[in-house]
Amino acid sequence: CCKFWSCSVVFCYKMIKKKLCHFIMPVEFTLRPSSPVSVRARRRRRPHFLHGPYPATHFGPKARILPNPTSVMHIQDPASQRLTWNKPPLNVLVIKKIRDESLLEPFKELCRFLLEEKKLVVFVEKKVADDATLTSDEAFSAVRTKLCTFREGYDDISDCIDLIICLGGDGTLLYASSLFQGSVPPVMAFHLGSLGFLTPFKFQSYKTEVAKVFEGNAAIVLRSRLKVKVVKELAQHGGEQENGALTPHCHGNSEASKITLQLQVLNEVVVDRGPSSYLSNVDLYLNGRLITSVQGDGVIVSTPTGSTAYAAAAGASMIHPNVPAIMVTPICPHSLSFRPIVVPAGVELMITLSPEARNTAWVSFDGRKRQEIQHGDSIRITTSCYPVPSICCHDLVYDWFESLAQCLHWNVRKKQARLIDSTDSSDTEN
């Protein structure tokens, strides 16, 4: 990542020097090559970039962002985030909300359209294809036999999918993200669920919308994800008993610790007190430095996409998904002054149990893979370089505000009536 960043800076410097000669002095001063001493010093410390890692611009084997030659910063102008295809897409993954009978007809209609009209290869989950209602439908049997199936956790489809189409609510998009722990293909989400904040497309016009996406040049929003590592203490896990007290071990000892779980998270990482009646007591580190201890029901570390989910219910601000940031939100803190904070996307957060903690904590990732965190364990979180490229129905600004208004009823109130007489009544009385 650091090497790529250095090359990007050199390229931007050359482009600026070639095309914008009247800005040479301030830019040259900022990007002047470092001395050998400063280079050696930089190698000794871990670099942190305020805007996070450069996001991957290739999504799956055939999709990428349309190149923008005028862009000189690694954060692209949102208006220039357009999807283009290196080759025509061939393999499409269809994710359907399970246990929802109302989605069977849209699912069959979409699969028939992709297979028979578009001549594409369609992948679906095995448990979806084996649904009793689908297997008993003789009219769909010819289409069903052409579907390629996979099982989560057993079959790796990350390198063969060109496009993901979701039928359902926000949970289907979260599930699609979890299937791809590296580069994610473009995601087209149809609103067929309950809330649908992340699903901008209406299924009534699915043929027209899918055709537009296949043509390319569609607007996309890069939804950043969190790269999460859970480091477990191996040697005498859980700490040692000294005079009846639980003593935590040192964090970061590579000989006594092991990374037991590494995930890409789209919404949030939630650390809570679990079934215990005691307050959760965890320490929060930023780039290796302790910044605060969280005493309450827990803490939420979320992406901008996740800021409209659990974090919003806990009182956090809502952040547009194009903003490079990480949000830290306490859950029912036992402090009147503990407010949610937003930190740069490039920092590394670490959460551990406080030495004074009376109980363990529990952690979940987008509501899944819940597990217990004990003394000596740590959760390390930073921004991933593999975002989820979510295809927009209109554009990435309009879609977000439309979702705020339609799904969350943001700032909805009765309009104030205007004055009938232009003269203020209080001035008349005086």
CSV table of C-alpha atoms in Angstrom, one decimal:
chain,number,residue,atom,x,y,z
A,1,CYS,CA,0.0,0.0,0.0
A,2,CYS,CA,2.9,2.4,0.9
A,3,LYS,CA,4.7,1.6,-2.3
A,4,PHE,CA,1.6,2.3,-4.3
A,5,TRP,CA,1.0,5.5,-2.5
A,6,SER,CA,4.6,6.7,-3.2
A,7,CYS,CA,4.2,5.9,-6.9
A,8,SER,CA,0.8,7.8,-7.0
A,9,VAL,CA,2.5,10.8,-5.4
A,10,VAL,CA,5.3,10.8,-7.9
A,11,PHE,CA,2.8,10.4,-10.8
A,12,CYS,CA,0.7,13.3,-9.5
A,13,TYR,CA,3.8,15.5,-9.0
A,14,LYS,CA,4.9,14.9,-12.6
A,15,MET,CA,1.4,15.6,-14.0
A,16,ILE,CA,1.1,18.8,-12.0
A,17,LYS,CA,4.6,19.9,-13.1
A,18,LYS,CA,3.8,19.2,-16.7
A,19,LYS,CA,0.3,20.7,-17.0
A,20,LEU,CA,0.0,23.3,-14.2
A,21,CYS,CA,3.3,25.2,-14.3
A,22,HIS,CA,2.0,28.2,-12.4
A,23,PHE,CA,1.4,26.0,-9.4
A,24,ILE,CA,4.8,24.4,-9.4
A,25,MET,CA,6.3,26.3,-6.4
A,26,PRO,CA,3.7,25.3,-3.7
A,27,VAL,CA,3.3,21.8,-5.0
A,28,GLU,CA,7.0,21.3,-5.3
A,29,PHE,CA,7.5,22.4,-1.8
A,30,THR,CA,5.0,20.0,-0.5
A,31,LEU,CA,6.2,17.0,-2.5
A,32,ARG,CA,9.9,17.6,-2.4
A,33,PRO,CA,11.9,14.3,-2.2
A,34,SER,CA,12.9,13.4,1.3
A,35,SER,CA,16.5,13.3,2.5
A,36,PRO,CA,18.1,9.9,3.2
A,37,VAL,CA,17.8,10.5,6.9
A,38,SER,CA,14.0,11.2,6.7
A,39,VAL,CA,13.6,8.1,4.5
A,40,ARG,CA,15.3,5.9,7.0
A,41,ALA,CA,13.1,7.4,9.8
A,42,ARG,CA,10.0,6.8,7.8
A,43,ARG,CA,10.9,3.1,7.3
A,44,ARG,CA,11.1,2.6,11.1
A,45,ARG,CA,7.6,3.8,11.8
A,46,ARG,CA,4.3,2.5,10.4
A,47,PRO,CA,2.8,5.1,8.0
A,48,HIS,CA,-0.7,6.4,8.5
A,49,PHE,CA,-2.6,8.3,5.9
A,50,LEU,CA,-5.4,10.6,6.9
A,51,HIS,CA,-7.6,9.5,4.1
A,52,GLY,CA,-7.0,5.8,4.4
A,53,PRO,CA,-5.6,3.3,1.9
A,54,TYR,CA,-6.1,3.9,-1.8
A,55,PRO,CA,-9.3,1.9,-2.7
A,56,ALA,CA,-9.1,-0.8,-5.2
A,57,THR,CA,-10.6,0.3,-8.6
A,58,HIS,CA,-11.1,-3.1,-10.1
A,59,PHE,CA,-14.1,-5.1,-8.9
A,60,GLY,CA,-14.1,-8.7,-9.8
A,61,PRO,CA,-12.5,-10.0,-13.0
A,62,LYS,CA,-14.1,-7.6,-15.5
A,63,ALA,CA,-15.3,-4.3,-13.8
A,64,ARG,CA,-13.5,-1.2,-12.8
A,65,ILE,CA,-14.0,2.5,-12.3
A,66,LEU,CA,-13.9,4.7,-15.4
A,67,PRO,CA,-10.4,6.3,-15.4
A,68,ASN,CA,-10.3,10.0,-14.8
A,69,PRO,CA,-7.1,11.7,-16.2
A,70,THR,CA,-7.8,15.0,-14.5
A,71,SER,CA,-7.8,13.4,-11.0
A,72,VAL,CA,-4.6,14.1,-9.1
A,73,MET,CA,-5.7,13.0,-5.6
A,74,HIS,CA,-6.3,9.5,-4.5
A,75,ILE,CA,-9.8,10.5,-3.5
A,76,GLN,CA,-11.7,10.7,-6.7
A,77,ASP,CA,-14.3,13.4,-7.5
A,78,PRO,CA,-17.7,11.7,-6.6
A,79,ALA,CA,-19.1,13.0,-9.9
A,80,SER,CA,-16.4,11.0,-11.8
A,81,GLN,CA,-17.2,7.7,-10.2
A,82,ARG,CA,-18.6,5.9,-13.2
A,83,LEU,CA,-18.6,2.1,-13.8
A,84,THR,CA,-17.1,0.7,-17.0
A,85,TRP,CA,-16.4,-2.9,-18.2
A,86,ASN,CA,-13.1,-4.2,-19.5
A,87,LYS,CA,-15.1,-7.0,-21.1
A,88,PRO,CA,-18.8,-7.7,-21.3
A,89,PRO,CA,-20.0,-9.3,-18.0
A,90,LEU,CA,-20.7,-13.0,-18.2
A,91,ASN,CA,-21.2,-14.4,-14.7
A,92,VAL,CA,-24.0,-12.9,-12.5
A,93,LEU,CA,-24.6,-13.7,-8.8
A,94,VAL,CA,-28.2,-13.4,-7.7
A,95,ILE,CA,-28.7,-13.0,-3.9
A,96,LYS,CA,-32.3,-13.5,-2.8
A,97,LYS,CA,-33.7,-12.8,0.7
A,98,ILE,CA,-34.3,-16.2,2.2
A,99,ARG,CA,-37.6,-17.3,3.9
A,100,ASP,CA,-39.6,-14.8,1.9
A,101,GLU,CA,-42.2,-16.3,-0.3
A,102,SER,CA,-43.1,-13.0,-1.9
A,103,LEU,CA,-39.7,-12.9,-3.6
A,104,LEU,CA,-40.0,-16.2,-5.5
A,105,GLU,CA,-41.7,-14.7,-8.5
A,106,PRO,CA,-39.3,-11.8,-8.9
A,107,PHE,CA,-36.4,-14.2,-8.5
A,108,LYS,CA,-37.7,-16.6,-11.2
A,109,GLU,CA,-38.5,-13.7,-13.5
A,110,LEU,CA,-35.0,-12.2,-13.1
A,111,CYS,CA,-33.2,-15.6,-13.6
A,112,ARG,CA,-35.2,-16.4,-16.7
A,113,PHE,CA,-34.4,-12.9,-18.1
A,114,LEU,CA,-30.6,-13.3,-17.4
A,115,LEU,CA,-30.4,-16.8,-18.7
A,116,GLU,CA,-32.7,-16.8,-21.8
A,117,GLU,CA,-32.5,-13.2,-23.0
A,118,LYS,CA,-29.1,-12.0,-21.8
A,119,LYS,CA,-27.4,-15.4,-22.2
A,120,LEU,CA,-25.5,-15.1,-19.0
A,121,VAL,CA,-24.3,-17.6,-16.4
A,122,VAL,CA,-26.3,-17.2,-13.2
A,123,PHE,CA,-25.0,-18.2,-9.8
A,124,VAL,CA,-27.4,-18.7,-6.8
A,125,GLU,CA,-27.1,-20.2,-3.3
A,126,LYS,CA,-27.7,-23.9,-3.2
A,127,LYS,CA,-30.3,-23.5,-0.4
A,128,VAL,CA,-32.2,-21.0,-2.6
A,129,ALA,CA,-32.2,-23.3,-5.6
A,130,ASP,CA,-33.3,-26.3,-3.5
A,131,ASP,CA,-36.3,-24.3,-2.1
A,132,ALA,CA,-39.3,-26.7,-2.1
A,133,THR,CA,-41.5,-24.2,-3.9
A,134,LEU,CA,-39.0,-23.9,-6.7
A,135,THR,CA,-38.3,-27.6,-7.1
A,136,SER,CA,-42.0,-28.3,-7.4
A,137,ASP,CA,-42.5,-25.6,-10.1
A,138,GLU,CA,-42.4,-27.6,-13.4
A,139,ALA,CA,-42.5,-24.4,-15.4
A,140,PHE,CA,-39.3,-23.2,-13.8
A,141,SER,CA,-37.5,-26.6,-13.9
A,142,ALA,CA,-35.8,-25.9,-17.2
A,143,VAL,CA,-34.3,-22.6,-15.9
A,144,ARG,CA,-33.4,-24.2,-12.5
A,145,THR,CA,-31.2,-26.9,-14.1
A,146,LYS,CA,-29.1,-24.2,-15.7
A,147,LEU,CA,-28.4,-22.3,-12.5
A,148,CYS,CA,-24.9,-22.7,-11.0
A,149,THR,CA,-25.1,-23.2,-7.2
A,150,PHE,CA,-22.6,-22.6,-4.4
A,151,ARG,CA,-22.5,-23.0,-0.6
A,152,GLU,CA,-21.3,-20.3,1.7
A,153,GLY,CA,-18.1,-21.4,3.5
A,154,TYR,CA,-17.4,-24.3,1.0
A,155,ASP,CA,-17.3,-22.9,-2.5
A,156,ASP,CA,-15.1,-19.9,-3.4
A,157,ILE,CA,-16.7,-17.8,-6.1
A,158,SER,CA,-14.8,-14.6,-5.5
A,159,ASP,CA,-12.8,-14.8,-8.8
A,160,CYS,CA,-15.6,-15.6,-11.2
A,161,ILE,CA,-18.4,-13.2,-10.5
A,162,ASP,CA,-18.7,-10.1,-12.6
A,163,LEU,CA,-21.9,-8.6,-11.2
A,164,ILE,CA,-24.0,-9.1,-8.1
A,165,ILE,CA,-27.8,-8.5,-8.1
A,166,CYS,CA,-29.6,-8.4,-4.7
A,167,LEU,CA,-33.3,-9.0,-4.3
A,168,GLY,CA,-34.4,-8.0,-0.8
A,169,GLY,CA,-33.5,-5.5,1.8
A,170,ASP,CA,-30.3,-4.1,3.3
A,171,GLY,CA,-29.4,-7.5,4.7
A,172,THR,CA,-28.9,-9.0,1.3
A,173,LEU,CA,-26.3,-6.4,0.4
A,174,LEU,CA,-24.5,-7.0,3.7
A,175,TYR,CA,-24.5,-10.7,3.0
A,176,ALA,CA,-23.2,-10.2,-0.5
A,177,SER,CA,-20.3,-8.2,1.0
A,178,SER,CA,-19.5,-11.0,3.4
A,179,LEU,CA,-19.0,-13.4,0.5
A,180,PHE,CA,-16.2,-11.4,-0.9
A,181,GLN,CA,-13.3,-10.8,1.5
A,182,GLY,CA,-11.2,-9.3,-1.2
A,183,SER,CA,-12.2,-7.4,-4.3
A,184,VAL,CA,-16.0,-7.1,-4.6
A,185,PRO,CA,-17.8,-7.0,-8.0
A,186,PRO,CA,-20.3,-4.2,-8.6
A,187,VAL,CA,-23.6,-4.6,-6.6
A,188,MET,CA,-27.0,-3.8,-8.0
A,189,ALA,CA,-29.6,-3.9,-5.2
A,190,PHE,CA,-33.4,-4.0,-5.8
A,191,HIS,CA,-35.7,-2.8,-3.1
A,192,LEU,CA,-37.8,-5.8,-2.1
A,193,GLY,CA,-37.3,-5.8,1.6
A,194,SER,CA,-38.6,-3.9,4.6
A,195,LEU,CA,-36.4,-0.8,4.9
A,196,GLY,CA,-34.2,-0.7,1.8
A,197,PHE,CA,-31.8,2.2,2.7
A,198,LEU,CA,-29.1,0.6,0.6
A,199,THR,CA,-31.3,-0.7,-2.2
A,200,PRO,CA,-32.2,2.2,-4.6
A,201,PHE,CA,-33.6,0.2,-7.6
A,202,LYS,CA,-37.3,-0.6,-8.1
A,203,PHE,CA,-37.9,-4.1,-9.5
A,204,GLN,CA,-40.8,-2.9,-11.8
A,205,SER,CA,-38.2,-1.6,-14.3
A,206,TYR,CA,-35.5,-4.3,-13.7
A,207,LYS,CA,-35.0,-5.0,-17.5
A,208,THR,CA,-34.3,-1.4,-18.3
A,209,GLU,CA,-32.1,-0.9,-15.3
A,210,VAL,CA,-30.0,-4.1,-15.8
A,211,ALA,CA,-29.5,-3.2,-19.5
A,212,LYS,CA,-28.2,0.2,-18.5
A,213,VAL,CA,-25.7,-1.3,-16.1
A,214,PHE,CA,-24.5,-3.8,-18.8
A,215,GLU,CA,-23.9,-0.8,-21.1
A,216,GLY,CA,-21.6,0.7,-18.6
A,217,ASN,CA,-21.0,4.3,-17.4
A,218,ALA,CA,-23.3,3.9,-14.4
A,219,ALA,CA,-22.8,6.0,-11.3
A,220,ILE,CA,-21.4,4.1,-8.4
A,221,VAL,CA,-20.7,4.9,-4.7
A,222,LEU,CA,-17.7,3.2,-3.1
A,223,ARG,CA,-18.9,2.0,0.3
A,224,SER,CA,-15.8,1.6,2.4
A,225,ARG,CA,-15.4,-1.5,4.6
A,226,LEU,CA,-13.5,-2.1,7.8
A,227,LYS,CA,-10.7,-4.6,7.9
A,228,VAL,CA,-11.0,-6.3,11.3
A,229,LYS,CA,-8.6,-8.7,13.1
A,230,VAL,CA,-9.4,-10.5,16.3
A,231,VAL,CA,-6.2,-11.4,18.1
A,232,LYS,CA,-6.6,-14.1,20.8
A,233,GLU,CA,-4.3,-14.8,23.7
A,234,LEU,CA,-3.0,-18.3,23.4
A,235,ALA,CA,-0.6,-18.7,26.4
A,236,GLN,CA,-2.8,-19.2,29.5
A,237,HIS,CA,-5.8,-17.7,27.8
A,238,GLY,CA,-8.0,-15.6,30.0
A,239,GLY,CA,-5.2,-14.4,32.2
A,240,GLU,CA,-3.7,-15.6,35.5
A,241,GLN,CA,-5.2,-15.4,38.9
A,242,GLU,CA,-3.3,-13.3,41.4
A,243,ASN,CA,-4.9,-12.9,44.8
A,244,GLY,CA,-8.3,-13.7,43.3
A,245,ALA,CA,-8.0,-11.0,40.7
A,246,LEU,CA,-7.9,-11.5,37.0
A,247,THR,CA,-4.6,-10.1,35.5
A,248,PRO,CA,-4.6,-9.3,31.8
A,249,HIS,CA,-1.6,-10.2,29.6
A,250,CYS,CA,0.3,-7.7,27.4
A,251,HIS,CA,-1.2,-7.1,24.0
A,252,GLY,CA,0.7,-7.5,20.8
A,253,ASN,CA,3.0,-10.4,21.9
A,254,SER,CA,3.4,-12.3,18.7
A,255,GLU,CA,4.6,-15.4,20.5
A,256,ALA,CA,1.6,-15.6,22.8
A,257,SER,CA,-1.1,-14.3,20.5
A,258,LYS,CA,-2.7,-15.5,17.3
A,259,ILE,CA,-5.0,-13.9,14.7
A,260,THR,CA,-8.1,-16.1,14.9
A,261,LEU,CA,-10.4,-14.1,12.7
A,262,GLN,CA,-10.0,-11.6,9.9
A,263,LEU,CA,-13.0,-10.0,8.2
A,264,GLN,CA,-14.2,-7.3,5.9
A,265,VAL,CA,-17.1,-5.5,7.5
A,266,LEU,CA,-19.5,-3.2,5.7
A,267,ASN,CA,-21.6,-1.7,8.5
A,268,GLU,CA,-20.1,-1.9,11.9
A,269,VAL,CA,-18.2,-3.8,14.6
A,270,VAL,CA,-20.2,-3.9,17.9
A,271,VAL,CA,-18.5,-4.6,21.2
A,272,ASP,CA,-21.1,-5.1,24.1
A,273,ARG,CA,-21.4,-6.5,27.6
A,274,GLY,CA,-23.3,-9.6,26.4
A,275,PRO,CA,-25.4,-11.4,29.1
A,276,SER,CA,-23.5,-9.8,32.0
A,277,SER,CA,-25.3,-7.3,34.2
A,278,TYR,CA,-22.1,-5.3,34.8
A,279,LEU,CA,-21.0,-2.3,32.7
A,280,SER,CA,-18.8,-3.1,29.7
A,281,ASN,CA,-15.4,-1.7,30.4
A,282,VAL,CA,-13.1,-1.6,27.3
A,283,ASP,CA,-10.1,0.5,26.4
A,284,LEU,CA,-9.9,2.2,23.0
A,285,TYR,CA,-6.5,2.8,21.3
A,286,LEU,CA,-5.8,4.9,18.3
A,287,ASN,CA,-2.6,4.2,16.5
A,288,GLY,CA,-1.3,2.4,19.6
A,289,ARG,CA,-2.2,5.2,22.0
A,290,LEU,CA,-4.9,4.9,24.6
A,291,ILE,CA,-7.5,7.6,24.0
A,292,THR,CA,-10.3,6.6,26.3
A,293,SER,CA,-12.1,3.8,28.3
A,294,VAL,CA,-15.6,3.0,27.4
A,295,GLN,CA,-17.9,2.3,30.4
A,296,GLY,CA,-21.4,1.5,29.4
A,297,ASP,CA,-23.3,-1.1,27.3
A,298,GLY,CA,-20.6,-1.1,24.7
A,299,VAL,CA,-19.2,0.7,21.7
A,300,ILE,CA,-19.9,0.8,17.9
A,301,VAL,CA,-17.1,1.2,15.3
A,302,SER,CA,-18.8,1.9,12.0
A,303,THR,CA,-18.2,2.9,8.4
A,304,PRO,CA,-20.1,5.8,6.9
A,305,THR,CA,-22.5,3.3,5.4
A,306,GLY,CA,-23.0,1.9,8.9
A,307,SER,CA,-23.6,5.4,10.4
A,308,THR,CA,-27.3,5.1,9.3
A,309,ALA,CA,-27.7,1.7,11.0
A,310,TYR,CA,-27.1,0.8,14.7
A,311,ALA,CA,-24.9,3.9,15.2
A,312,ALA,CA,-27.8,6.2,14.2
A,313,ALA,CA,-30.0,4.5,16.8
A,314,ALA,CA,-27.3,5.1,19.4
A,315,GLY,CA,-27.3,8.9,18.6
A,316,ALA,CA,-24.5,9.2,16.1
A,317,SER,CA,-24.5,11.6,13.1
A,318,MET,CA,-25.2,10.2,9.6
A,319,ILE,CA,-22.2,10.4,7.2
A,320,HIS,CA,-22.3,10.2,3.4
A,321,PRO,CA,-20.7,6.9,2.3
A,322,ASN,CA,-18.2,8.8,0.1
A,323,VAL,CA,-16.6,10.5,3.2
A,324,PRO,CA,-13.4,8.7,4.2
A,325,ALA,CA,-13.9,8.2,7.9
A,326,ILE,CA,-14.5,5.8,10.8
A,327,MET,CA,-17.2,6.6,13.4
A,328,VAL,CA,-16.9,5.6,17.1
A,329,THR,CA,-20.2,5.6,19.0
A,330,PRO,CA,-20.7,4.6,22.6
A,331,ILE,CA,-23.8,2.5,23.5
A,332,CYS,CA,-25.5,4.0,26.6
A,333,PRO,CA,-22.3,5.4,28.1
A,334,HIS,CA,-22.2,6.1,31.9
A,335,SER,CA,-21.0,9.6,31.2
A,336,LEU,CA,-22.9,12.7,30.1
A,337,SER,CA,-20.0,14.0,28.1
A,338,PHE,CA,-19.2,11.0,26.0
A,339,ARG,CA,-20.3,11.9,22.5
A,340,PRO,CA,-19.8,10.0,19.2
A,341,ILE,CA,-16.6,10.9,17.3
A,342,VAL,CA,-15.4,10.7,13.7
A,343,VAL,CA,-11.7,9.8,13.1
A,344,PRO,CA,-9.8,9.7,9.8
A,345,ALA,CA,-10.1,6.6,7.7
A,346,GLY,CA,-6.4,5.8,7.8
A,347,VAL,CA,-6.0,5.3,11.6
A,348,GLU,CA,-5.9,1.9,13.3
A,349,LEU,CA,-8.2,1.4,16.2
A,350,MET,CA,-7.7,-1.3,18.9
A,351,ILE,CA,-10.2,-2.4,21.5
A,352,THR,CA,-9.3,-4.4,24.5
A,353,LEU,CA,-10.8,-5.2,27.9
A,354,SER,CA,-9.7,-2.8,30.6
A,355,PRO,CA,-7.6,-4.2,33.4
A,356,GLU,CA,-10.4,-3.2,35.8
A,357,ALA,CA,-13.1,-4.9,33.7
A,358,ARG,CA,-15.4,-7.2,35.9
A,359,ASN,CA,-16.6,-9.2,33.0
A,360,THR,CA,-15.8,-10.2,29.5
A,361,ALA,CA,-17.1,-8.6,26.4
A,362,TRP,CA,-18.8,-9.8,23.2
A,363,VAL,CA,-18.1,-8.7,19.6
A,364,SER,CA,-20.1,-9.1,16.4
A,365,PHE,CA,-19.4,-8.1,12.8
A,366,ASP,CA,-22.4,-6.8,10.8
A,367,GLY,CA,-24.5,-8.8,13.3
A,368,ARG,CA,-22.8,-12.1,12.6
A,369,LYS,CA,-20.0,-14.3,13.9
A,370,ARG,CA,-20.6,-13.2,17.5
A,371,GLN,CA,-17.8,-14.3,19.9
A,372,GLU,CA,-16.5,-13.6,23.4
A,373,ILE,CA,-13.5,-11.3,24.1
A,374,GLN,CA,-11.5,-12.0,27.2
A,375,HIS,CA,-8.5,-10.4,28.9
A,376,GLY,CA,-5.5,-10.5,26.7
A,377,ASP,CA,-7.6,-10.5,23.5
A,378,SER,CA,-7.7,-7.5,21.1
A,379,ILE,CA,-9.8,-6.3,18.2
A,380,ARG,CA,-7.9,-4.3,15.6
A,381,ILE,CA,-9.8,-2.2,13.1
A,382,THR,CA,-8.8,0.0,10.1
A,383,THR,CA,-10.2,0.9,6.8
A,384,SER,CA,-10.0,-1.8,4.1
A,385,CYS,CA,-8.8,-1.1,0.6
A,386,TYR,CA,-11.6,-3.2,-0.8
A,387,PRO,CA,-14.8,-1.1,-0.8
A,388,VAL,CA,-18.2,-2.3,-2.0
A,389,PRO,CA,-19.0,-0.6,-5.4
A,390,SER,CA,-22.7,0.0,-5.1
A,391,ILE,CA,-24.4,1.0,-8.3
A,392,CYS,CA,-26.6,4.1,-8.0
A,393,CYS,CA,-30.1,4.5,-9.4
A,394,HIS,CA,-29.6,8.2,-10.1
A,395,ASP,CA,-26.4,9.5,-8.6
A,396,LEU,CA,-24.5,9.0,-5.3
A,397,VAL,CA,-25.8,12.3,-3.8
A,398,TYR,CA,-29.4,12.1,-4.8
A,399,ASP,CA,-29.8,8.4,-3.9
A,400,TRP,CA,-28.5,9.0,-0.3
A,401,PHE,CA,-30.8,11.9,0.4
A,402,GLU,CA,-33.7,10.1,-1.1
A,403,SER,CA,-33.0,7.2,1.2
A,404,LEU,CA,-32.8,9.5,4.2
A,405,ALA,CA,-36.2,11.0,3.3
A,406,GLN,CA,-38.0,7.9,2.3
A,407,CYS,CA,-36.6,5.3,4.8
A,408,LEU,CA,-35.7,7.4,7.8
A,409,HIS,CA,-38.1,10.3,7.3
A,410,TRP,CA,-35.2,12.7,7.9
A,411,ASN,CA,-36.3,16.2,8.9
A,412,VAL,CA,-40.0,15.5,8.3
A,413,ARG,CA,-42.2,18.1,9.9
A,414,LYS,CA,-45.3,20.1,9.2
A,415,LYS,CA,-44.5,23.2,7.2
A,416,GLN,CA,-44.7,26.5,8.9
A,417,ALA,CA,-47.6,28.7,7.5
A,418,ARG,CA,-46.6,32.0,6.0
A,419,LEU,CA,-48.0,35.2,7.4
A,420,ILE,CA,-51.1,36.4,5.7
A,421,ASP,CA,-50.4,40.1,6.3
A,422,SER,CA,-46.9,41.4,5.5
A,423,THR,CA,-47.0,43.7,8.6
A,424,ASP,CA,-45.9,42.1,11.8
A,425,SER,CA,-48.7,42.2,14.4
A,426,SER,CA,-46.3,43.0,17.2
A,427,ASP,CA,-45.1,46.1,15.3
A,428,THR,CA,-48.7,47.2,14.8
A,429,GLU,CA,-49.5,46.9,18.5
A,430,ASN,CA,-46.5,49.1,19.4
